[in-house]
Amino acid sequence: MLRQTILKTTKTFVRQQSRAFSSVPAPADTNMLKEVWRLNRPLSESDPVLFNIIEDEKRRQTESLVLIASENYTSKGVLDALGSVMSNKYSEGYPNARYYGGNENIDKAEILCQNRALEAFNLNRDEWGVNVQSLSGSPANFQVYTALLNPHDRIMGLDLPHGGHLTHGFFTIQKKISASSIFFESMPYRLNEATGVIDYDKLSEDAEKFRPKLIIAGASAYSRNMDYKRFREIADENGAYLMSDMAHISGLVATGHVTNPFEYSDVVTTTTHKSLRGPRGALIFYRKGSRQVGKKTVDLNHLDEAINFAVFPRLQGGPHNHTIAALATCLKEVKTEEFINYQQQVRDNCQRFATELQSRGYHLVSGGTDNHLLLVDLKKSKGIDGARAERVLELALLATNKNTVPGDKSALSPSGIRMGVPALTSRGFVEEDFVQVAKFFDQGIELANEIKSSLSSKKLKDFKAALPDDHDHAGIKALRADVSAFASQFPVVGLSNDDLPAGMKQFDF
């Protein structure tokens, strides 16, 4: 009886709906409707090969100790926004000034992102503006150069072997490496090699001779606080703009755990996926109004139009709206008490990690750390290069990156290893956990030295050839098993049980 009642009710509803839409023509081609449904299949069905690669990457991230300073685990909310329908919309231009229709929601999201970016760094909107469309850190830096400089104007940035970044003007005797060194004249400043700290006196001396139009305060492998006040003084002495690239430390800047570049800078750039723990994007902040240089007033109101025009239309087309949406929710997280506590834990973890490594005989460039990363001079510490060490550590599920240290000649076979703690801190690691991480690292370096000593060839390519992905080295296999067991005890950020590969479970609290 109940079944008949349900059928009768259903038939009545269908007849009513048919009459209601009788004036609306039916779709012309049912084959095309089938194609639409095909497009709605999940990745596991539409492309199982790629799906399995992604599942393997989830497993790697879960079982590894990720110590790469420029990596982090972003939140579930950020990942949701990145995989949202915001990716479908094309939006050349800026909010309320687009070249396409249908952008009302995109405008809301971008304006929200702009407002949250200023709030995250406690900036007055009358004094600062921000562009949220830049695709990543390297394009952001070049967009600033394009906005502020003419071709062949002079720039000064920290030299790459001394902890700088490629985009800050790096070149070699043989080759112009970065586009910034092709289109602009670049002169690097360096560290005091005895202290491992930026040599501000030498920078001042060289700037007086070189007369740069732009000085860049920023780094990719520098573990100490920047003296932005001194940078500002040197820039003013030479009539230069000061641009601060806080890509690595922006999360720590937002919470006040490192020195703040905004008080002294004309422009501040940052990536958003490192210590800020957001999607892979970038922000360009620019000062409004004016600043005083002695008795002279320097007008900076032109930066707004110059930088926005450099991003679009000069160097980019339509923005990545899904990234901007994801960045908006990341910046909301930045203003929480939990994020402040997270950044404090990042600093505490890194300092404990540094102390533990030093107790095991490792030499750190600058002797320690003020931020989220540290740079180990392996040649000086253990007599091995960073490239060999990186390979052994990688096979043992410790993800690090080889890095130059002052005095190095080769970026492919440098003396150093750079490590950072933001990713593991996101997974819940505290100081005592980094004691064990340091122990694993030390075991990996010992294995690298043993393998190096066992080979007759001294060439790096032969060392790597001896350690393919399917290697059978007993020591590495044992260390890999220990690392996997340890890392798998910690929860994974951004993944629910449904997202994890088969056989893996998330934690319940």
Short mmCIF file of C-alpha atoms in Angstrom, two decimals:
data_model
loop_
_atom_site.label_atom_id
_atom_site.label_comp_id
_atom_site.label_asym_id
_atom_site.label_seq_id
_atom_site.Cartn_x
_atom_site.Cartn_y
_atom_site.Cartn_z
CA MET A 1 0.00 0.00 0.00
CA LEU A 2 2.79 2.41 0.95
CA ARG A 3 4.71 1.59 -2.24
CA GLN A 4 1.62 2.32 -4.39
CA THR A 5 1.09 5.66 -2.61
CA ILE A 6 4.71 6.68 -3.27
CA LEU A 7 4.45 5.74 -6.96
CA LYS A 8 1.18 7.67 -7.33
CA THR A 9 2.66 10.75 -5.66
CA THR A 10 5.76 10.59 -7.84
CA LYS A 11 3.72 10.33 -11.08
CA THR A 12 1.60 13.32 -10.02
CA PHE A 13 4.76 15.39 -9.35
CA VAL A 14 6.25 14.48 -12.74
CA ARG A 15 3.03 15.49 -14.56
CA GLN A 16 2.97 18.83 -12.72
CA GLN A 17 6.60 19.52 -13.59
CA SER A 18 5.99 18.60 -17.24
CA ARG A 19 3.10 21.09 -17.47
CA ALA A 20 5.13 23.79 -15.71
CA PHE A 21 8.00 23.53 -18.19
CA SER A 22 6.00 22.68 -21.29
CA SER A 23 6.91 26.04 -22.83
CA VAL A 24 10.65 25.42 -22.36
CA PRO A 25 12.26 23.55 -25.28
CA ALA A 26 14.08 20.33 -24.44
CA PRO A 27 17.84 20.08 -25.02
CA ALA A 28 18.50 19.48 -28.69
CA ASP A 29 21.18 16.82 -28.40
CA THR A 30 21.10 14.11 -25.74
CA ASN A 31 24.56 12.95 -26.83
CA MET A 32 25.97 16.26 -25.65
CA LEU A 33 24.22 15.79 -22.31
CA LYS A 34 26.00 12.46 -21.96
CA GLU A 35 29.28 14.30 -22.58
CA VAL A 36 28.45 16.70 -19.73
CA TRP A 37 27.87 13.79 -17.38
CA ARG A 38 31.16 12.26 -18.52
CA LEU A 39 32.96 15.45 -17.48
CA ASN A 40 31.56 15.03 -13.97
CA ARG A 41 33.42 11.79 -13.33
CA PRO A 42 35.96 11.91 -10.49
CA LEU A 43 39.66 11.75 -11.31
CA SER A 44 39.84 8.16 -10.06
CA GLU A 45 37.60 7.18 -12.99
CA SER A 46 38.62 9.68 -15.67
CA ASP A 47 42.41 9.33 -15.24
CA PRO A 48 43.41 6.50 -12.87
CA VAL A 49 47.08 6.80 -13.85
CA LEU A 50 47.31 10.40 -12.63
CA PHE A 51 45.03 9.62 -9.68
CA ASN A 52 47.49 6.97 -8.48
CA ILE A 53 50.43 9.36 -8.86
CA ILE A 54 48.62 11.83 -6.61
CA GLU A 55 47.84 9.06 -4.12
CA ASP A 56 51.53 8.17 -4.05
CA GLU A 57 52.37 11.82 -3.39
CA LYS A 58 49.93 11.88 -0.47
CA ARG A 59 51.69 8.84 0.93
CA ARG A 60 55.13 10.42 0.45
CA GLN A 61 54.06 13.60 2.23
CA THR A 62 52.59 11.57 5.08
CA GLU A 63 55.59 9.29 5.57
CA SER A 64 58.32 11.89 4.97
CA LEU A 65 59.98 14.45 7.18
CA VAL A 66 59.58 17.53 5.00
CA LEU A 67 62.42 19.90 5.91
CA ILE A 68 62.41 22.12 2.83
CA ALA A 69 62.20 25.70 4.09
CA SER A 70 60.01 26.89 1.23
CA GLU A 71 57.34 24.20 1.71
CA ASN A 72 54.37 23.88 4.02
CA TYR A 73 51.11 21.97 4.39
CA THR A 74 48.17 24.24 3.63
CA SER A 75 44.73 23.87 5.18
CA LYS A 76 41.71 21.95 3.97
CA GLY A 77 39.91 25.25 3.39
CA VAL A 78 42.68 26.49 1.11
CA LEU A 79 42.68 23.21 -0.84
CA ASP A 80 38.88 23.40 -1.18
CA ALA A 81 39.12 26.88 -2.69
CA LEU A 82 41.94 25.83 -5.03
CA GLY A 83 39.77 23.02 -6.42
CA SER A 84 36.65 25.15 -6.73
CA VAL A 85 34.66 26.59 -9.65
CA MET A 86 36.59 29.85 -9.21
CA SER A 87 39.06 28.25 -11.62
CA ASN A 88 36.51 28.44 -14.44
CA LYS A 89 36.24 32.23 -14.69
CA TYR A 90 38.39 34.48 -16.83
CA SER A 91 38.85 37.93 -15.32
CA GLU A 92 41.35 40.19 -17.09
CA GLY A 93 41.55 43.50 -15.29
CA TYR A 94 40.85 44.50 -11.72
CA PRO A 95 37.70 44.56 -9.54
CA ASN A 96 34.97 46.71 -11.08
CA ALA A 97 37.13 47.21 -14.19
CA ARG A 98 37.13 43.86 -16.01
CA TYR A 99 37.29 43.12 -19.71
CA TYR A 100 34.67 40.35 -19.42
CA GLY A 101 31.20 40.06 -17.95
CA GLY A 102 30.08 37.75 -15.17
CA ASN A 103 32.73 38.78 -12.65
CA GLU A 104 30.56 40.01 -9.79
CA ASN A 105 31.58 37.16 -7.47
CA ILE A 106 35.20 37.23 -8.62
CA ASP A 107 35.32 40.94 -7.75
CA LYS A 108 33.97 40.22 -4.26
CA ALA A 109 36.60 37.52 -3.69
CA GLU A 110 39.50 39.68 -4.91
CA ILE A 111 38.44 42.70 -2.84
CA LEU A 112 38.06 40.40 0.18
CA CYS A 113 41.58 39.08 -0.45
CA GLN A 114 43.01 42.60 -0.74
CA ASN A 115 41.37 43.71 2.50
CA ARG A 116 42.50 40.62 4.37
CA ALA A 117 46.07 41.02 3.07
CA LEU A 118 46.28 44.53 4.53
CA GLU A 119 44.68 43.37 7.78
CA ALA A 120 47.03 40.38 8.07
CA PHE A 121 50.04 42.70 8.19
CA ASN A 122 48.30 45.46 10.18
CA LEU A 123 48.58 47.98 7.37
CA ASN A 124 46.63 51.23 7.04
CA ARG A 125 44.85 51.25 3.67
CA ASP A 126 45.53 54.99 3.37
CA GLU A 127 49.26 54.24 3.51
CA TRP A 128 49.51 50.89 1.68
CA GLY A 129 47.96 49.14 -1.29
CA VAL A 130 48.29 45.54 -2.41
CA ASN A 131 48.12 43.57 -5.65
CA VAL A 132 46.96 39.96 -5.14
CA GLN A 133 47.07 38.81 -8.78
CA SER A 134 50.75 37.96 -9.18
CA LEU A 135 51.18 34.27 -9.93
CA SER A 136 54.27 33.57 -7.81
CA GLY A 137 57.29 35.17 -6.21
CA SER A 138 59.63 35.39 -9.19
CA PRO A 139 57.07 37.10 -11.47
CA ALA A 140 56.11 39.40 -8.58
CA ASN A 141 59.69 40.59 -8.19
CA PHE A 142 60.10 41.16 -11.92
CA GLN A 143 56.80 43.06 -12.00
CA VAL A 144 58.15 45.42 -9.34
CA TYR A 145 61.38 45.94 -11.30
CA THR A 146 59.37 46.64 -14.44
CA ALA A 147 57.19 49.13 -12.58
CA LEU A 148 59.99 51.08 -10.88
CA LEU A 149 62.93 50.82 -13.28
CA ASN A 150 63.91 51.48 -16.86
CA PRO A 151 65.94 48.88 -18.77
CA HIS A 152 69.57 48.86 -17.57
CA ASP A 153 68.83 50.71 -14.33
CA ARG A 154 70.95 49.43 -11.44
CA ILE A 155 69.88 47.03 -8.69
CA MET A 156 71.60 45.48 -5.67
CA GLY A 157 70.51 42.23 -4.02
CA LEU A 158 72.07 39.60 -1.77
CA ASP A 159 74.37 37.32 -3.77
CA LEU A 160 72.92 33.84 -4.38
CA PRO A 161 75.86 31.89 -2.87
CA HIS A 162 75.47 34.06 0.24
CA GLY A 163 71.78 33.26 0.72
CA GLY A 164 70.11 35.49 -1.85
CA HIS A 165 67.56 34.63 -4.52
CA LEU A 166 67.92 34.17 -8.26
CA THR A 167 65.53 37.04 -9.00
CA HIS A 168 67.64 39.54 -7.05
CA GLY A 169 70.03 39.91 -10.00
CA PHE A 170 72.12 36.74 -10.00
CA PHE A 171 74.60 36.13 -12.82
CA THR A 172 77.94 34.37 -13.30
CA ILE A 173 81.03 35.16 -15.35
CA GLN A 174 79.77 32.80 -18.06
CA LYS A 175 76.06 33.55 -18.09
CA LYS A 176 73.19 35.84 -17.16
CA ILE A 177 71.14 33.48 -15.01
CA SER A 178 68.13 35.55 -13.98
CA ALA A 179 66.07 37.82 -16.23
CA SER A 180 66.71 40.50 -13.61
CA SER A 181 70.40 40.40 -14.61
CA ILE A 182 69.56 40.51 -18.32
CA PHE A 183 67.36 43.58 -18.30
CA PHE A 184 68.96 45.45 -15.38
CA GLU A 185 72.52 46.05 -14.23
CA SER A 186 73.13 44.08 -11.06
CA MET A 187 75.75 44.29 -8.33
CA PRO A 188 75.46 41.85 -5.39
CA TYR A 189 76.13 42.55 -1.76
CA ARG A 190 77.36 39.74 0.49
CA LEU A 191 77.74 38.34 3.98
CA ASN A 192 80.65 38.93 6.26
CA GLU A 193 82.13 35.44 5.86
CA ALA A 194 83.53 35.44 9.38
CA THR A 195 80.10 36.04 10.99
CA GLY A 196 77.69 34.78 8.33
CA VAL A 197 75.69 38.03 8.70
CA ILE A 198 75.03 40.64 5.99
CA ASP A 199 77.94 43.08 5.74
CA TYR A 200 76.00 46.35 5.86
CA ASP A 201 79.16 48.48 5.93
CA LYS A 202 80.40 46.93 2.69
CA LEU A 203 76.92 47.28 1.17
CA SER A 204 76.97 50.98 2.04
CA GLU A 205 80.45 51.39 0.56
CA ASP A 206 79.58 49.56 -2.66
CA ALA A 207 76.23 51.34 -3.06
CA GLU A 208 77.99 54.70 -2.90
CA LYS A 209 80.10 53.61 -5.89
CA PHE A 210 77.42 51.74 -7.85
CA ARG A 211 74.51 54.17 -7.20
CA PRO A 212 71.65 51.67 -7.56
CA LYS A 213 68.11 52.80 -8.27
CA LEU A 214 66.74 49.83 -6.27
CA ILE A 215 68.10 47.93 -3.26
CA ILE A 216 66.51 44.57 -2.45
CA ALA A 217 66.36 43.45 1.18
CA GLY A 218 65.54 39.76 1.04
CA ALA A 219 66.92 36.24 0.94
CA SER A 220 66.11 32.59 0.37
CA ALA A 221 68.69 31.03 2.70
CA TYR A 222 69.44 33.58 5.41
CA SER A 223 68.64 32.64 8.99
CA ARG A 224 69.05 36.01 10.70
CA ASN A 225 66.81 39.05 11.09
CA MET A 226 67.13 41.77 8.48
CA ASP A 227 68.17 45.26 9.61
CA TYR A 228 65.59 47.13 7.54
CA LYS A 229 66.42 50.45 9.18
CA ARG A 230 70.01 50.18 7.95
CA PHE A 231 68.79 49.18 4.47
CA ARG A 232 66.59 52.29 4.44
CA GLU A 233 69.48 54.54 5.42
CA ILE A 234 71.67 53.13 2.65
CA ALA A 235 68.85 53.46 0.11
CA ASP A 236 68.24 57.08 1.10
CA GLU A 237 71.95 57.91 0.88
CA ASN A 238 71.84 56.84 -2.77
CA GLY A 239 68.36 58.00 -3.81
CA ALA A 240 67.21 54.41 -4.25
CA TYR A 241 63.93 52.62 -3.75
CA LEU A 242 63.92 49.93 -1.06
CA MET A 243 62.11 46.71 -1.93
CA SER A 244 61.87 44.00 0.71
CA ASP A 245 61.28 40.42 -0.40
CA MET A 246 59.85 38.66 2.67
CA ALA A 247 58.84 35.51 0.77
CA HIS A 248 60.25 33.11 3.35
CA ILE A 249 59.37 34.96 6.52
CA SER A 250 55.98 36.56 5.78
CA GLY A 251 54.12 34.34 8.23
CA LEU A 252 56.57 35.33 10.98
CA VAL A 253 56.30 38.99 9.94
CA ALA A 254 52.50 38.90 10.23
CA THR A 255 52.71 37.70 13.83
CA GLY A 256 55.64 39.89 14.91
CA HIS A 257 58.17 37.09 15.38
CA VAL A 258 60.84 38.64 13.11
CA THR A 259 61.77 42.20 12.15
CA ASN A 260 59.10 44.00 10.11
CA PRO A 261 59.98 45.41 6.66
CA PHE A 262 56.92 47.63 6.24
CA GLU A 263 58.12 50.56 8.37
CA TYR A 264 61.10 51.19 6.11
CA SER A 265 60.23 49.79 2.66
CA ASP A 266 58.68 51.34 -0.43
CA VAL A 267 57.55 47.95 -1.79
CA VAL A 268 57.23 44.56 -0.09
CA THR A 269 56.79 41.30 -2.00
CA THR A 270 56.09 37.82 -0.72
CA THR A 271 55.13 34.38 -1.84
CA THR A 272 52.18 32.90 0.03
CA HIS A 273 52.95 29.18 0.33
CA LYS A 274 55.93 29.18 2.71
CA SER A 275 55.63 30.29 6.34
CA LEU A 276 52.33 32.05 5.46
CA ARG A 277 50.91 28.54 4.80
CA GLY A 278 48.69 29.46 1.87
CA PRO A 279 48.35 28.58 -1.82
CA ARG A 280 51.15 29.01 -4.34
CA GLY A 281 50.77 32.69 -5.17
CA ALA A 282 52.29 36.08 -4.37
CA LEU A 283 51.48 39.50 -2.96
CA ILE A 284 52.92 42.90 -3.87
CA PHE A 285 52.46 45.64 -1.25
CA TYR A 286 53.24 49.23 -2.24
CA ARG A 287 53.40 52.40 -0.23
CA LYS A 288 51.06 55.33 -0.85
CA GLY A 289 51.59 59.00 -0.11
CA SER A 290 55.16 60.16 0.52
CA ARG A 291 58.20 59.69 2.76
CA GLN A 292 60.81 62.09 4.07
CA VAL A 293 64.47 61.84 3.14
CA GLY A 294 66.11 64.52 5.22
CA LYS A 295 64.41 67.75 4.24
CA LYS A 296 63.21 66.29 0.95
CA THR A 297 59.72 64.83 0.44
CA VAL A 298 59.61 61.84 -1.91
CA ASP A 299 56.21 61.33 -3.58
CA LEU A 300 55.22 57.65 -3.82
CA ASN A 301 51.65 58.00 -5.08
CA HIS A 302 52.74 56.75 -8.52
CA LEU A 303 53.53 53.27 -7.15
CA ASP A 304 49.84 52.27 -7.15
CA GLU A 305 49.31 52.69 -10.88
CA ALA A 306 52.84 51.64 -11.85
CA ILE A 307 52.75 48.29 -10.04
CA ASN A 308 49.17 47.38 -10.94
CA PHE A 309 49.87 48.19 -14.60
CA ALA A 310 53.06 46.11 -14.52
CA VAL A 311 51.12 43.08 -13.28
CA PHE A 312 48.29 43.57 -15.78
CA PRO A 313 48.42 44.16 -18.68
CA ARG A 314 52.19 44.43 -18.98
CA LEU A 315 53.30 40.99 -17.71
CA GLN A 316 50.18 38.91 -17.01
CA GLY A 317 46.75 38.19 -18.44
CA GLY A 318 43.80 36.83 -16.52
CA PRO A 319 44.43 36.16 -12.80
CA HIS A 320 44.12 32.74 -11.23
CA ASN A 321 40.87 33.31 -9.37
CA HIS A 322 40.96 29.99 -7.52
CA THR A 323 44.35 30.96 -6.05
CA ILE A 324 43.10 34.40 -5.03
CA ALA A 325 40.09 32.79 -3.33
CA ALA A 326 42.37 30.32 -1.55
CA LEU A 327 44.66 33.15 -0.51
CA ALA A 328 41.71 35.04 0.94
CA THR A 329 40.87 32.19 3.30
CA CYS A 330 44.56 31.69 4.16
CA LEU A 331 44.78 35.35 5.20
CA LYS A 332 41.71 34.89 7.39
CA GLU A 333 43.60 32.12 9.19
CA VAL A 334 46.59 34.44 9.71
CA LYS A 335 44.54 36.64 12.07
CA THR A 336 43.73 33.79 14.45
CA GLU A 337 45.34 33.07 17.81
CA GLU A 338 46.18 29.57 16.54
CA PHE A 339 48.30 31.03 13.75
CA ILE A 340 50.18 33.28 16.17
CA ASN A 341 50.90 30.26 18.37
CA TYR A 342 51.98 28.29 15.30
CA GLN A 343 54.58 30.91 14.35
CA GLN A 344 55.95 30.97 17.89
CA GLN A 345 56.29 27.18 17.70
CA VAL A 346 58.06 27.52 14.34
CA ARG A 347 60.71 29.73 15.95
CA ASP A 348 61.02 27.52 19.02
CA ASN A 349 61.35 24.39 16.89
CA CYS A 350 63.96 25.90 14.60
CA GLN A 351 66.10 27.12 17.47
CA ARG A 352 65.94 23.73 19.19
CA PHE A 353 66.76 22.00 15.89
CA ALA A 354 69.76 24.30 15.45
CA THR A 355 71.03 23.65 18.97
CA GLU A 356 70.66 19.90 18.57
CA LEU A 357 72.56 19.89 15.28
CA GLN A 358 75.34 22.00 16.76
CA SER A 359 75.66 19.54 19.64
CA ARG A 360 76.29 16.86 17.01
CA GLY A 361 79.14 18.81 15.43
CA TYR A 362 77.34 20.63 12.63
CA HIS A 363 78.45 24.13 11.63
CA LEU A 364 75.58 26.55 10.93
CA VAL A 365 76.15 29.58 8.73
CA SER A 366 75.79 32.66 11.04
CA GLY A 367 75.96 30.35 14.06
CA GLY A 368 72.22 29.92 14.55
CA THR A 369 68.79 31.14 13.50
CA ASP A 370 66.25 33.90 14.19
CA ASN A 371 63.53 32.57 11.90
CA HIS A 372 62.20 29.35 10.37
CA LEU A 373 65.30 28.00 8.62
CA LEU A 374 68.92 27.11 9.11
CA LEU A 375 71.82 26.55 6.75
CA VAL A 376 74.28 23.75 7.50
CA ASP A 377 77.81 23.87 6.10
CA LEU A 378 78.37 20.14 5.57
CA LYS A 379 81.83 20.46 4.03
CA LYS A 380 83.07 22.26 7.11
CA SER A 381 81.13 20.00 9.47
CA LYS A 382 81.40 16.48 8.03
CA GLY A 383 83.50 16.69 4.88
CA ILE A 384 80.68 15.98 2.42
CA ASP A 385 78.82 18.13 -0.08
CA GLY A 386 75.12 19.00 -0.05
CA ALA A 387 74.28 17.18 -3.30
CA ARG A 388 75.39 13.76 -2.04
CA ALA A 389 73.77 14.35 1.32
CA GLU A 390 70.49 15.47 -0.25
CA ARG A 391 70.25 12.26 -2.30
CA VAL A 392 70.79 9.92 0.64
CA LEU A 393 68.39 11.89 2.83
CA GLU A 394 65.78 11.85 0.07
CA LEU A 395 65.96 8.05 -0.19
CA ALA A 396 65.56 7.88 3.59
CA LEU A 397 62.40 10.06 3.42
CA LEU A 398 64.02 13.25 4.72
CA ALA A 399 63.23 15.96 2.18
CA THR A 400 65.90 18.69 2.19
CA ASN A 401 67.65 20.78 -0.42
CA LYS A 402 71.31 21.30 -1.23
CA ASN A 403 72.34 24.95 -0.97
CA THR A 404 75.34 27.15 -1.54
CA VAL A 405 77.23 28.66 1.38
CA PRO A 406 79.68 31.58 1.25
CA GLY A 407 82.74 30.58 -0.76
CA ASP A 408 80.99 27.99 -2.94
CA LYS A 409 81.65 27.95 -6.68
CA SER A 410 78.99 25.46 -7.80
CA ALA A 411 75.23 25.50 -7.14
CA LEU A 412 75.01 21.90 -8.39
CA SER A 413 77.51 20.55 -5.89
CA PRO A 414 77.40 23.05 -3.02
CA SER A 415 78.70 22.66 0.52
CA GLY A 416 75.43 23.25 2.30
CA ILE A 417 72.02 21.87 3.16
CA ARG A 418 69.15 24.26 3.86
CA MET A 419 66.39 23.09 6.20
CA GLY A 420 63.24 24.68 7.55
CA VAL A 421 60.60 23.68 10.08
CA PRO A 422 57.23 25.20 8.97
CA ALA A 423 55.86 22.02 7.36
CA LEU A 424 56.60 19.70 10.28
CA THR A 425 55.38 22.32 12.74
CA SER A 426 52.08 22.37 10.83
CA ARG A 427 51.84 18.63 11.52
CA GLY A 428 52.17 19.17 15.27
CA PHE A 429 55.91 18.76 15.85
CA VAL A 430 57.32 20.46 18.97
CA GLU A 431 60.87 20.99 20.23
CA GLU A 432 61.45 17.48 21.53
CA ASP A 433 60.37 15.97 18.21
CA PHE A 434 63.16 17.89 16.50
CA VAL A 435 65.68 16.14 18.70
CA GLN A 436 64.68 12.94 16.90
CA VAL A 437 64.66 14.71 13.52
CA ALA A 438 68.25 15.86 14.15
CA LYS A 439 69.20 12.28 15.03
CA PHE A 440 67.72 10.98 11.75
CA PHE A 441 69.53 13.72 9.82
CA ASP A 442 72.83 12.82 11.46
CA GLN A 443 72.32 9.13 10.61
CA GLY A 444 71.69 10.10 6.99
CA ILE A 445 74.88 12.16 6.78
CA GLU A 446 76.89 9.28 8.26
CA LEU A 447 75.45 6.95 5.60
CA ALA A 448 76.28 9.45 2.85
CA ASN A 449 79.90 9.58 4.01
CA GLU A 450 80.11 5.78 4.21
CA ILE A 451 78.77 5.39 0.67
CA LYS A 452 81.09 8.11 -0.63
CA SER A 453 84.09 6.33 0.93
CA SER A 454 83.07 2.97 -0.55
CA LEU A 455 83.10 4.22 -4.16
CA SER A 456 86.28 4.41 -6.21
CA SER A 457 84.92 7.26 -8.31
CA LYS A 458 84.80 10.75 -6.82
CA LYS A 459 82.27 12.04 -9.37
CA LEU A 460 78.83 13.11 -8.20
CA LYS A 461 77.11 11.40 -11.15
CA ASP A 462 78.65 8.06 -10.15
CA PHE A 463 77.54 8.56 -6.54
CA LYS A 464 73.96 9.14 -7.71
CA ALA A 465 74.14 6.23 -10.15
CA ALA A 466 74.98 3.98 -7.22
CA LEU A 467 71.74 5.01 -5.51
CA PRO A 468 68.79 4.58 -7.90
CA ASP A 469 65.24 4.74 -6.56
CA ASP A 470 65.17 0.94 -6.26
CA HIS A 471 68.49 0.78 -4.38
CA ASP A 472 69.11 -2.07 -1.94
CA HIS A 473 71.41 -0.29 0.52
CA ALA A 474 70.61 -1.85 3.89
CA GLY A 475 71.47 1.23 5.95
CA ILE A 476 69.25 3.53 3.93
CA LYS A 477 66.39 1.03 3.99
CA ALA A 478 66.59 0.76 7.77
CA LEU A 479 66.67 4.53 8.22
CA ARG A 480 63.78 4.93 5.78
CA ALA A 481 61.66 2.48 7.79
CA ASP A 482 62.41 4.33 11.03
CA VAL A 483 61.63 7.73 9.51
CA SER A 484 58.36 6.45 8.01
CA ALA A 485 57.24 4.96 11.32
CA PHE A 486 58.06 8.18 13.17
CA ALA A 487 56.50 10.58 10.64
CA SER A 488 53.33 8.49 10.29
CA GLN A 489 52.53 9.07 13.96
CA PHE A 490 51.67 12.71 13.19
CA PRO A 491 48.44 13.95 11.58
CA VAL A 492 48.42 15.27 8.02
CA VAL A 493 47.15 18.78 7.31
CA GLY A 494 44.45 19.26 4.68
CA LEU A 495 43.45 15.61 4.24
CA SER A 496 40.48 13.77 5.73
CA ASN A 497 40.20 9.98 5.95
CA ASP A 498 38.37 9.97 2.60
CA ASP A 499 41.30 11.81 1.01
CA LEU A 500 44.04 9.50 2.26
CA PRO A 501 45.35 6.52 0.28
CA ALA A 502 43.98 3.08 1.09
CA GLY A 503 45.26 1.71 4.39
CA MET A 504 46.06 5.13 5.88
CA LYS A 505 43.97 6.80 8.57
CA GLN A 506 43.79 10.34 9.91
CA PHE A 507 43.78 11.02 13.63
CA ASP A 508 40.73 11.77 15.73
CA PHE A 509 40.99 14.21 18.64
#
